[in-house]
XYZ file of C-alpha atoms in Angstrom:
606
model
C -41.789 -34.752 -70.718
C -39.596 -32.872 -73.199
C -37.735 -29.709 -72.097
C -39.994 -27.547 -74.245
C -43.146 -28.979 -72.660
C -41.615 -28.736 -69.206
C -40.873 -25.077 -69.840
C -44.452 -24.469 -70.963
C -45.993 -26.551 -68.172
C -49.318 -24.847 -68.001
C -48.596 -22.465 -70.785
C -50.431 -23.837 -73.788
C -53.087 -21.325 -72.808
C -51.336 -18.741 -75.003
C -53.068 -15.427 -75.167
C -54.017 -13.665 -78.343
C -56.049 -10.740 -79.626
C -59.129 -11.155 -81.747
C -59.918 -9.282 -84.907
C -61.257 -6.283 -82.956
C -58.118 -5.913 -80.866
C -59.731 -7.108 -77.627
C -57.488 -9.033 -75.235
C -58.600 -12.627 -74.662
C -57.015 -15.495 -72.754
C -57.744 -18.949 -74.008
C -58.563 -21.764 -71.644
C -55.574 -23.855 -70.474
C -55.314 -27.530 -71.237
C -56.447 -30.203 -68.842
C -52.966 -30.629 -67.330
C -53.122 -27.291 -65.488
C -53.520 -29.050 -62.079
C -49.922 -30.255 -62.470
C -48.770 -26.655 -62.567
C -50.838 -25.869 -59.467
C -49.244 -28.839 -57.709
C -45.781 -27.575 -58.649
C -46.674 -24.138 -57.298
C -47.799 -25.753 -54.021
C -44.472 -27.550 -53.634
C -42.534 -24.329 -54.193
C -44.769 -22.159 -52.014
C -45.195 -24.344 -48.934
C -42.628 -27.108 -48.596
C -39.199 -25.341 -48.701
C -37.826 -24.814 -45.172
C -41.142 -25.956 -43.680
C -39.430 -27.442 -40.626
C -36.675 -24.872 -40.082
C -38.512 -22.409 -37.823
C -38.912 -23.540 -34.228
C -42.300 -24.140 -32.664
C -44.389 -21.343 -31.283
C -46.416 -22.003 -28.146
C -49.642 -22.958 -29.947
C -47.782 -25.283 -32.310
C -45.908 -26.890 -29.429
C -49.192 -27.532 -27.607
C -50.641 -29.363 -30.632
C -47.450 -31.397 -31.109
C -47.177 -32.260 -27.406
C -50.824 -33.339 -27.227
C -50.272 -35.551 -30.291
C -47.173 -37.155 -28.765
C -48.896 -37.834 -25.437
C -51.859 -39.339 -27.285
C -49.508 -41.778 -29.015
C -47.643 -42.638 -25.811
C -50.736 -43.095 -23.657
C -52.940 -44.692 -26.306
C -55.763 -42.285 -25.419
C -56.774 -40.225 -28.451
C -59.697 -38.464 -26.786
C -57.882 -36.751 -23.915
C -55.927 -33.578 -24.649
C -53.132 -33.440 -22.086
C -49.837 -31.612 -21.873
C -47.338 -33.208 -19.466
C -50.114 -35.190 -17.819
C -52.395 -32.185 -17.212
C -55.608 -31.546 -19.144
C -55.586 -28.516 -21.444
C -58.487 -26.854 -23.224
C -57.676 -27.898 -26.779
C -59.456 -29.660 -29.608
C -58.069 -33.033 -30.742
C -58.424 -32.817 -34.528
C -55.077 -31.148 -35.214
C -53.275 -33.544 -32.860
C -54.878 -36.540 -34.582
C -53.582 -35.404 -37.952
C -50.141 -34.623 -36.539
C -49.994 -38.136 -35.080
C -50.877 -39.597 -38.479
C -48.320 -37.575 -40.443
C -45.691 -38.408 -37.798
C -46.525 -42.128 -38.157
C -47.479 -42.159 -34.457
C -43.939 -41.303 -33.442
C -42.605 -38.133 -31.824
C -43.557 -35.209 -34.103
C -41.093 -32.728 -35.500
C -41.581 -29.328 -37.064
C -42.043 -30.704 -40.579
C -44.552 -33.444 -39.797
C -46.516 -31.181 -37.433
C -47.021 -28.504 -40.094
C -47.663 -30.848 -43.017
C -51.431 -31.292 -42.319
C -52.002 -27.535 -42.560
C -50.132 -27.330 -45.858
C -52.104 -30.268 -47.274
C -55.350 -28.637 -46.113
C -54.538 -25.520 -48.147
C -53.823 -27.735 -51.154
C -57.202 -29.398 -50.614
C -58.990 -26.032 -50.567
C -57.206 -25.064 -53.783
C -58.246 -28.334 -55.417
C -61.903 -27.894 -54.435
C -62.021 -24.262 -55.531
C -60.369 -25.139 -58.831
C -62.792 -27.991 -59.460
C -65.917 -25.933 -58.693
C -64.747 -22.945 -60.737
C -63.730 -25.173 -63.676
C -67.147 -26.835 -63.728
C -68.816 -23.424 -63.595
C -66.802 -21.481 -66.190
C -64.069 -23.617 -67.729
C -60.465 -24.509 -66.987
C -59.299 -20.896 -66.979
C -61.581 -20.081 -64.045
C -60.430 -23.221 -62.227
C -56.748 -22.414 -62.638
C -57.214 -18.849 -61.391
C -59.272 -19.991 -58.380
C -56.702 -22.611 -57.347
C -53.859 -20.144 -57.843
C -55.594 -17.559 -55.667
C -55.940 -20.025 -52.788
C -52.286 -21.026 -52.934
C -50.892 -17.496 -53.156
C -53.142 -15.539 -50.768
C -51.019 -14.338 -47.803
C -53.566 -15.639 -45.287
C -53.162 -19.142 -46.735
C -49.382 -18.801 -46.949
C -49.388 -18.011 -43.233
C -51.892 -20.628 -42.052
C -50.454 -23.357 -44.274
C -47.049 -23.374 -42.545
C -48.310 -23.396 -38.936
C -49.214 -26.469 -36.921
C -52.800 -26.187 -35.763
C -56.407 -26.667 -36.762
C -57.128 -23.388 -38.601
C -56.315 -24.582 -42.116
C -57.836 -28.025 -41.527
C -61.036 -26.472 -40.192
C -61.265 -24.182 -43.219
C -60.804 -27.173 -45.542
C -63.623 -29.136 -43.912
C -66.053 -26.192 -43.831
C -65.373 -25.394 -47.490
C -65.945 -29.061 -48.329
C -69.275 -28.966 -46.448
C -70.429 -25.827 -48.302
C -69.453 -27.145 -51.732
C -70.903 -30.608 -51.036
C -74.203 -29.072 -49.957
C -74.480 -27.129 -53.219
C -73.161 -29.889 -55.483
C -75.333 -32.695 -54.135
C -78.386 -30.504 -53.603
C -78.572 -27.931 -56.389
C -76.734 -29.814 -59.154
C -77.646 -33.460 -58.458
C -81.030 -32.748 -56.780
C -80.307 -35.084 -53.855
C -81.034 -32.754 -50.979
C -81.243 -35.412 -48.298
C -77.800 -36.704 -49.194
C -76.522 -33.117 -49.390
C -77.625 -32.386 -45.820
C -76.336 -35.686 -44.451
C -72.916 -35.426 -46.079
C -72.396 -31.769 -45.209
C -73.454 -32.217 -41.571
C -71.122 -35.176 -41.176
C -68.304 -32.941 -42.380
C -69.379 -30.235 -39.935
C -69.331 -32.800 -37.127
C -65.735 -33.634 -38.048
C -64.900 -29.926 -38.091
C -66.318 -29.638 -34.562
C -63.397 -31.762 -33.369
C -61.187 -28.877 -34.464
C -63.164 -25.760 -33.530
C -66.071 -26.929 -31.384
C -69.491 -25.323 -31.751
C -68.083 -22.686 -34.095
C -68.205 -25.286 -36.876
C -72.021 -25.264 -36.810
C -72.081 -21.469 -36.622
C -69.850 -21.131 -39.697
C -71.894 -23.635 -41.671
C -75.424 -22.570 -40.743
C -75.196 -18.805 -40.338
C -74.813 -17.896 -44.053
C -77.502 -20.392 -45.099
C -80.204 -18.394 -43.307
C -79.705 -15.568 -45.845
C -80.218 -17.692 -48.959
C -83.029 -16.840 -51.345
C -84.915 -18.954 -53.837
C -84.170 -21.469 -55.249
C -81.898 -22.256 -52.254
C -84.058 -20.812 -49.488
C -83.089 -22.395 -46.182
C -86.629 -22.699 -44.845
C -87.571 -24.819 -47.868
C -84.458 -26.912 -48.374
C -84.022 -27.784 -44.696
C -87.327 -29.700 -44.508
C -85.893 -32.999 -45.716
C -85.315 -36.214 -43.839
C -81.590 -36.043 -44.622
C -81.265 -32.799 -42.661
C -82.693 -34.343 -39.502
C -80.747 -37.562 -39.972
C -77.534 -35.580 -40.380
C -78.266 -33.556 -37.249
C -79.029 -36.727 -35.296
C -75.832 -38.466 -36.414
C -73.776 -35.341 -35.671
C -75.378 -35.078 -32.217
C -74.643 -38.745 -31.474
C -71.016 -38.462 -32.580
C -70.356 -35.263 -30.658
C -72.329 -36.423 -27.621
C -70.329 -39.676 -27.464
C -67.099 -37.699 -27.739
C -68.045 -35.327 -24.927
C -69.220 -38.269 -22.795
C -65.893 -40.069 -23.216
C -63.939 -36.827 -22.642
C -65.911 -34.991 -19.923
C -63.312 -32.222 -19.546
C -63.427 -31.330 -23.237
C -64.535 -27.801 -24.052
C -67.098 -27.357 -26.807
C -68.211 -23.723 -26.537
C -64.962 -21.707 -26.667
C -66.736 -18.352 -26.842
C -63.763 -16.063 -26.290
C -65.247 -13.496 -28.661
C -68.584 -12.734 -27.042
C -69.397 -9.050 -27.319
C -71.033 -9.140 -23.880
C -67.711 -10.114 -22.279
C -65.140 -8.108 -24.199
C -66.756 -4.955 -25.523
C -67.189 -3.114 -22.184
C -63.527 -3.679 -21.276
C -61.931 -1.939 -24.248
C -64.349 0.251 -26.159
C -61.561 2.292 -27.765
C -59.863 -0.837 -29.017
C -63.148 -2.112 -30.408
C -63.699 0.958 -32.585
C -60.097 0.716 -33.750
C -60.865 -2.882 -34.702
C -63.937 -1.777 -36.675
C -61.870 0.717 -38.664
C -58.817 -1.426 -39.260
C -60.345 -4.861 -39.859
C -61.279 -4.328 -43.560
C -57.783 -2.999 -44.265
C -56.225 -6.028 -42.582
C -58.438 -8.328 -44.647
C -57.326 -6.630 -47.858
C -53.678 -7.023 -46.870
C -54.189 -10.685 -45.965
C -55.464 -11.289 -49.511
C -53.214 -8.938 -51.485
C -53.005 -8.712 -54.486
C -56.176 -10.712 -55.088
C -58.693 -8.059 -53.905
C -57.737 -6.185 -57.083
C -59.070 -9.182 -59.044
C -61.869 -10.346 -56.721
C -64.112 -7.257 -56.722
C -66.114 -8.177 -59.888
C -67.739 -10.993 -57.939
C -69.505 -8.367 -55.808
C -70.120 -5.767 -58.518
C -73.685 -5.482 -59.810
C -72.469 -4.536 -63.293
C -70.947 -8.001 -63.787
C -73.978 -10.009 -62.668
C -75.825 -10.021 -66.023
C -72.727 -11.674 -67.552
C -72.549 -14.565 -65.078
C -72.976 -17.997 -66.649
C -73.974 -19.588 -63.319
C -75.950 -16.905 -61.447
C -77.296 -19.268 -58.770
C -73.795 -20.457 -57.842
C -72.420 -16.915 -57.776
C -75.298 -15.737 -55.579
C -74.713 -18.685 -53.256
C -71.007 -17.863 -52.942
C -71.755 -14.203 -52.248
C -74.202 -15.166 -49.508
C -71.570 -17.392 -47.940
C -69.036 -14.563 -47.926
C -70.892 -11.399 -46.928
C -72.778 -12.454 -43.733
C -69.762 -14.231 -42.252
C -67.515 -11.284 -43.024
C -69.915 -8.894 -41.288
C -70.261 -11.220 -38.286
C -66.506 -11.576 -37.753
C -66.041 -7.863 -38.379
C -68.491 -6.923 -35.629
C -67.071 -9.354 -33.069
C -64.114 -7.792 -31.211
C -60.549 -9.089 -30.956
C -60.772 -11.331 -34.009
C -58.069 -11.639 -36.635
C -58.738 -11.885 -40.387
C -57.545 -15.475 -40.052
C -60.979 -16.223 -38.616
C -62.269 -15.698 -42.183
C -59.977 -18.353 -43.652
C -62.925 -20.616 -44.701
C -64.143 -17.814 -46.989
C -61.072 -18.167 -49.202
C -62.795 -21.042 -51.013
C -65.979 -19.192 -52.070
C -64.019 -16.021 -52.761
C -61.545 -17.864 -54.991
C -64.359 -19.432 -57.028
C -66.008 -16.029 -57.507
C -62.691 -14.569 -58.627
C -62.056 -17.381 -61.084
C -65.547 -17.253 -62.577
C -65.319 -13.493 -63.241
C -61.652 -13.477 -64.252
C -62.137 -13.826 -68.070
C -64.364 -10.746 -68.163
C -62.116 -8.770 -65.812
C -58.901 -9.444 -67.708
C -60.634 -8.624 -70.985
C -61.704 -5.195 -69.766
C -58.835 -4.173 -67.484
C -55.849 -5.930 -68.995
C -53.638 -2.832 -69.236
C -54.149 -1.902 -65.597
C -53.562 -5.454 -64.422
C -50.270 -5.538 -66.329
C -49.013 -2.799 -64.025
C -49.783 -4.981 -61.016
C -47.752 -7.837 -62.446
C -44.908 -5.492 -63.334
C -44.719 -4.134 -59.773
C -44.696 -7.623 -58.293
C -42.004 -8.837 -60.684
C -39.816 -5.816 -60.013
C -40.276 -6.268 -56.254
C -39.182 -9.893 -56.539
C -36.184 -8.839 -58.622
C -35.045 -6.257 -56.080
C -35.603 -8.618 -53.139
C -33.653 -11.351 -54.899
C -30.843 -8.942 -55.699
C -30.551 -7.974 -52.030
C -30.561 -11.622 -51.001
C -27.866 -12.566 -53.509
C -25.748 -9.608 -52.394
C -25.744 -10.820 -48.811
C -25.031 -14.359 -50.038
C -21.934 -13.083 -51.866
C -20.882 -11.180 -48.740
C -21.225 -14.354 -46.681
C -19.320 -16.492 -49.207
C -16.429 -14.040 -49.539
C -16.175 -13.436 -45.797
C -17.150 -9.807 -45.912
C -20.211 -10.437 -43.733
C -20.392 -13.793 -41.920
C -23.539 -15.004 -40.141
C -22.464 -17.169 -37.232
C -24.311 -20.465 -36.906
C -25.538 -20.593 -40.510
C -24.611 -24.028 -41.786
C -23.213 -24.519 -45.253
C -26.007 -26.874 -46.311
C -28.715 -24.415 -45.289
C -26.887 -21.504 -46.873
C -26.308 -23.288 -50.198
C -29.944 -24.399 -50.524
C -31.141 -20.869 -49.699
C -28.803 -19.353 -52.290
C -30.094 -21.793 -54.899
C -33.719 -20.857 -54.176
C -32.948 -17.130 -54.257
C -31.015 -17.492 -57.525
C -33.866 -19.391 -59.191
C -36.457 -16.900 -57.969
C -34.353 -13.899 -59.017
C -33.734 -15.345 -62.460
C -37.448 -15.964 -62.863
C -38.252 -12.404 -61.798
C -35.659 -11.050 -64.230
C -37.191 -13.064 -67.031
C -40.605 -11.704 -66.102
C -39.479 -8.080 -66.164
C -37.681 -8.444 -69.490
C -40.487 -10.310 -71.292
C -43.661 -8.502 -70.342
C -45.119 -8.927 -73.842
C -44.363 -12.648 -74.126
C -47.170 -14.974 -75.168
C -48.010 -16.035 -71.647
C -51.382 -15.646 -69.967
C -51.620 -12.957 -67.344
C -52.659 -15.361 -64.576
C -49.589 -17.522 -65.194
C -47.214 -14.564 -65.000
C -48.947 -13.249 -61.891
C -48.690 -16.645 -60.199
C -45.013 -16.945 -61.149
C -44.198 -13.489 -59.767
C -45.900 -14.224 -56.436
C -44.141 -17.592 -56.264
C -40.782 -15.902 -56.859
C -41.430 -13.452 -54.027
C -42.478 -16.272 -51.726
C -39.421 -18.370 -52.591
C -37.113 -15.484 -51.706
C -38.882 -15.063 -48.376
C -38.705 -18.801 -47.582
C -35.059 -18.981 -48.567
C -33.987 -16.059 -46.371
C -36.286 -15.479 -43.410
C -36.831 -18.922 -41.776
C -33.168 -20.044 -41.661
C -31.769 -16.634 -40.684
C -34.493 -16.087 -38.069
C -33.889 -19.562 -36.640
C -30.153 -18.920 -36.320
C -30.298 -15.369 -34.971
C -33.562 -15.332 -33.006
C -34.246 -18.947 -32.049
C -34.373 -19.188 -28.256
C -36.768 -21.971 -27.279
C -34.721 -24.780 -28.808
C -31.591 -23.457 -27.090
C -33.310 -23.331 -23.693
C -34.638 -26.865 -24.050
C -31.230 -28.208 -25.049
C -29.477 -26.459 -22.146
C -31.959 -27.683 -19.543
C -31.855 -31.302 -20.717
C -28.089 -31.526 -21.214
C -27.526 -33.344 -17.878
C -30.659 -35.513 -18.083
C -30.100 -39.026 -19.491
C -32.125 -39.976 -22.539
C -35.446 -41.499 -21.553
C -35.374 -40.189 -17.980
C -38.595 -38.533 -16.850
C -38.452 -34.844 -15.962
C -40.929 -33.665 -13.334
C -41.945 -30.099 -14.024
C -42.645 -28.282 -10.771
C -42.402 -24.725 -12.071
C -45.652 -22.815 -12.538
C -44.881 -21.600 -16.069
C -46.088 -23.646 -19.034
C -42.829 -23.723 -21.043
C -44.472 -25.948 -23.649
C -42.034 -25.208 -26.473
C -38.966 -25.390 -24.233
C -40.030 -28.713 -22.722
C -40.790 -30.121 -26.170
C -37.221 -29.414 -27.283
C -35.836 -31.149 -24.187
C -36.760 -34.428 -25.941
C -37.451 -36.100 -22.608
C -40.687 -37.412 -21.080
C -42.112 -34.550 -19.000
C -44.752 -34.756 -16.311
C -46.143 -31.737 -14.507
C -46.443 -32.166 -10.739
C -47.582 -29.925 -7.904
C -46.181 -31.986 -5.076
C -44.588 -35.291 -4.151
C -48.022 -36.912 -4.151
C -48.259 -36.433 -7.943
C -45.185 -38.615 -8.534
C -46.130 -42.301 -8.974
C -45.322 -44.392 -5.892
C -43.200 -46.755 -7.988
C -40.884 -43.912 -8.983
C -40.509 -42.190 -5.619
C -37.838 -44.659 -4.564
C -35.725 -44.386 -7.709
C -32.116 -43.430 -7.122
C -32.245 -40.172 -9.098
C -35.066 -37.767 -9.881
C -34.875 -34.796 -12.238
C -37.083 -31.820 -11.455
C -37.523 -28.625 -13.469
C -38.127 -25.825 -10.995
C -37.445 -22.170 -10.321
C -34.532 -20.316 -8.775
C -34.889 -22.104 -5.417
C -34.387 -25.785 -4.739
C -37.473 -27.940 -5.387
C -39.653 -28.577 -2.365
C -40.131 -32.197 -3.380
C -39.116 -35.032 -1.100
C -36.656 -32.825 0.829
C -36.400 -35.345 3.668
C -35.248 -38.239 1.482
C -33.146 -36.603 -1.254
C -30.140 -34.408 -1.717
C -30.857 -31.806 -4.383
C -28.335 -29.959 -6.511
C -28.643 -27.964 -9.726
C -27.497 -29.750 -12.867
C -28.014 -26.928 -15.361
C -27.367 -23.225 -15.541
C -30.103 -20.868 -14.439
C -32.170 -19.694 -17.413
C -33.864 -16.309 -17.263
C -37.017 -16.520 -19.366
C -37.017 -12.758 -19.841
C -33.898 -13.049 -21.985
C -34.452 -12.105 -25.597
C -32.279 -12.819 -28.599
C -30.969 -9.827 -30.559
C -28.772 -9.384 -33.623
C -25.317 -7.908 -33.094
C -22.942 -6.738 -35.813
C -19.282 -6.711 -34.788
C -15.841 -6.909 -36.258
C -14.308 -10.339 -36.683
C -12.801 -11.811 -33.495
C -9.188 -12.981 -33.711
C -8.803 -16.390 -35.266
C -12.075 -16.307 -37.231
C -12.742 -15.792 -40.913
C -14.420 -12.696 -42.283
C -14.446 -8.946 -41.931
C -17.740 -8.514 -40.019
C -19.744 -11.005 -38.026
C -23.497 -11.148 -37.414
C -24.041 -12.971 -34.134
C -26.888 -13.730 -31.776
C -26.717 -11.736 -28.549
C -28.939 -12.179 -25.508
C -30.424 -9.289 -23.585
C -31.473 -9.877 -19.998
C -33.179 -7.241 -17.824
C -30.927 -5.810 -15.141
C -33.462 -6.325 -12.361
C -33.568 -9.741 -10.710
C -36.772 -11.751 -10.776
C -36.700 -15.247 -9.301
C -40.137 -16.002 -10.762
C -38.674 -15.734 -14.282
C -35.786 -18.166 -13.645
C -35.955 -21.908 -14.326
C -33.377 -24.573 -13.648
C -32.949 -28.331 -13.788
C -32.270 -30.095 -10.478
C -30.984 -33.563 -9.721
C -32.245 -35.283 -6.573
C -30.296 -38.298 -5.308
C -31.895 -40.628 -2.797
C -30.248 -40.506 0.633
C -29.168 -43.651 2.464
C -31.796 -44.895 4.924
C -29.804 -43.791 7.983
C -29.536 -40.193 6.670
C -33.175 -39.627 5.876
C -35.052 -37.161 7.997
C -38.305 -38.091 9.732
C -41.417 -36.933 8.027
C -43.352 -34.106 9.625
C -46.276 -35.339 11.766
C -49.714 -34.796 10.287
C -51.801 -32.009 11.803
C -54.059 -33.093 14.686
C -57.654 -33.736 13.902
C -60.007 -30.903 14.739
C -62.119 -31.472 17.850
C -65.791 -31.004 17.285
C -67.268 -28.313 19.521
C -69.634 -29.414 22.240
C -73.277 -28.586 22.315
């Protein structure tokens, strides 16, 4: 590809004005998916594995690793104990980790790929409905929506579940309405819903079926559901899920944490606050796309729709589910992540009309975003210069991480500067909007994850400190009541949770050395046969990392130093302290006799 073509990657869609002075954007060429793929790489992959695991991510990664070690891919266990989790995310993490121990990058890759899959499906459906311009806008909306930017860089099943549900909705419409094969449409979509149930349980069927009840002719549910494919799909889904639950009897399937009957009476004030604030949160989770998505729900635009049945179908998918999640308490807008697919298609289909009518107002939106990216990049480059010259040194920030972050910030700032200085260039509005959002995202990825990991990362430090005296490959028996999933994951040692000496395998009770993770007091495990001593410093889990600015210590470079300080509460709490202990087996002549068992109870006489 020549430099000129590389510079105008998806840009042959040059805009122009017709003879009446009306703004029109021409359709891009067929290579626009390459530009969307480039945007995905820039938006999701930089510094994907820098931030340490949160608790939910560590649970998914630990379950995946124990599945690979035990060879049991149906049981969800953490350190040998069953946990209420769904296996789909752990299966995908195992696959992307090549069935080895996961890391931050491989654990989060399935979520990022799921967002790319949603963007591809939305782009394909919108392009078939209203041309390549609609497809490019729909795919760009999926990639740049804040809710997708958040879910796509977290290990878990949210993004994967949304991808499968969107695929089921689009398959149902494509195979049924377009190709007139309703039996195949029901079978294929229900098989996808059954797969989604491995990630979210019974909620998969609720998300798929609930909007369909509100469809009108020619897609009325009561008419279209009376096909043999619908019943075959339900039967196959029931067999698959029933076999799974039979093989994994402890698996949860109805995780109804959001039932109004359970939560509403406890916090009525919080529920009304949720009702008032939920729409605002949804708008922020999609910003700036709500400013472009409203025509899909405006009655004035409906006579201009080229595919009215598809648009009505997408609106019916969006509105009932939004109202349902809105009325259920304690739910985040992330619960509406599957709606990003239908909403993106509606936005793309109506985009040519919207940009034709409101081009001048939309230009202001792009200008504000470009200027924001320029200012953010300028601040980032200023701190980079301070760090390079020694005026302000961030302790622990490695040169390789710093140089790559500076490069990303410089590229994003230069792009934002070009955008602000060439507002009247012959580029389509959607391209410039996508570039401005990408520049803002690049600056965030270049600055926040590495700096936050250096100055606020605590779990990795705790895991490294606790496992420092444990040989590689030695099993650690966790006797403390706290979960400590992230901390134990970063110990990089096999961990098994025990409640007493009876939980330790008989073959390992006579090993020379045992390592036990316990609280402030010595472990009450095999006290008669072992001598216990601490082999790590006591770690107070209430300690929090904080940023401290100080003058440069003697012997170090720089004028000011930004360091990580730890704040521990002044009051002592043994329940919040964990420590690693080493138990060495006593010689036979030094072992204490075991306590006699309690006498059997004597049955009372008649």
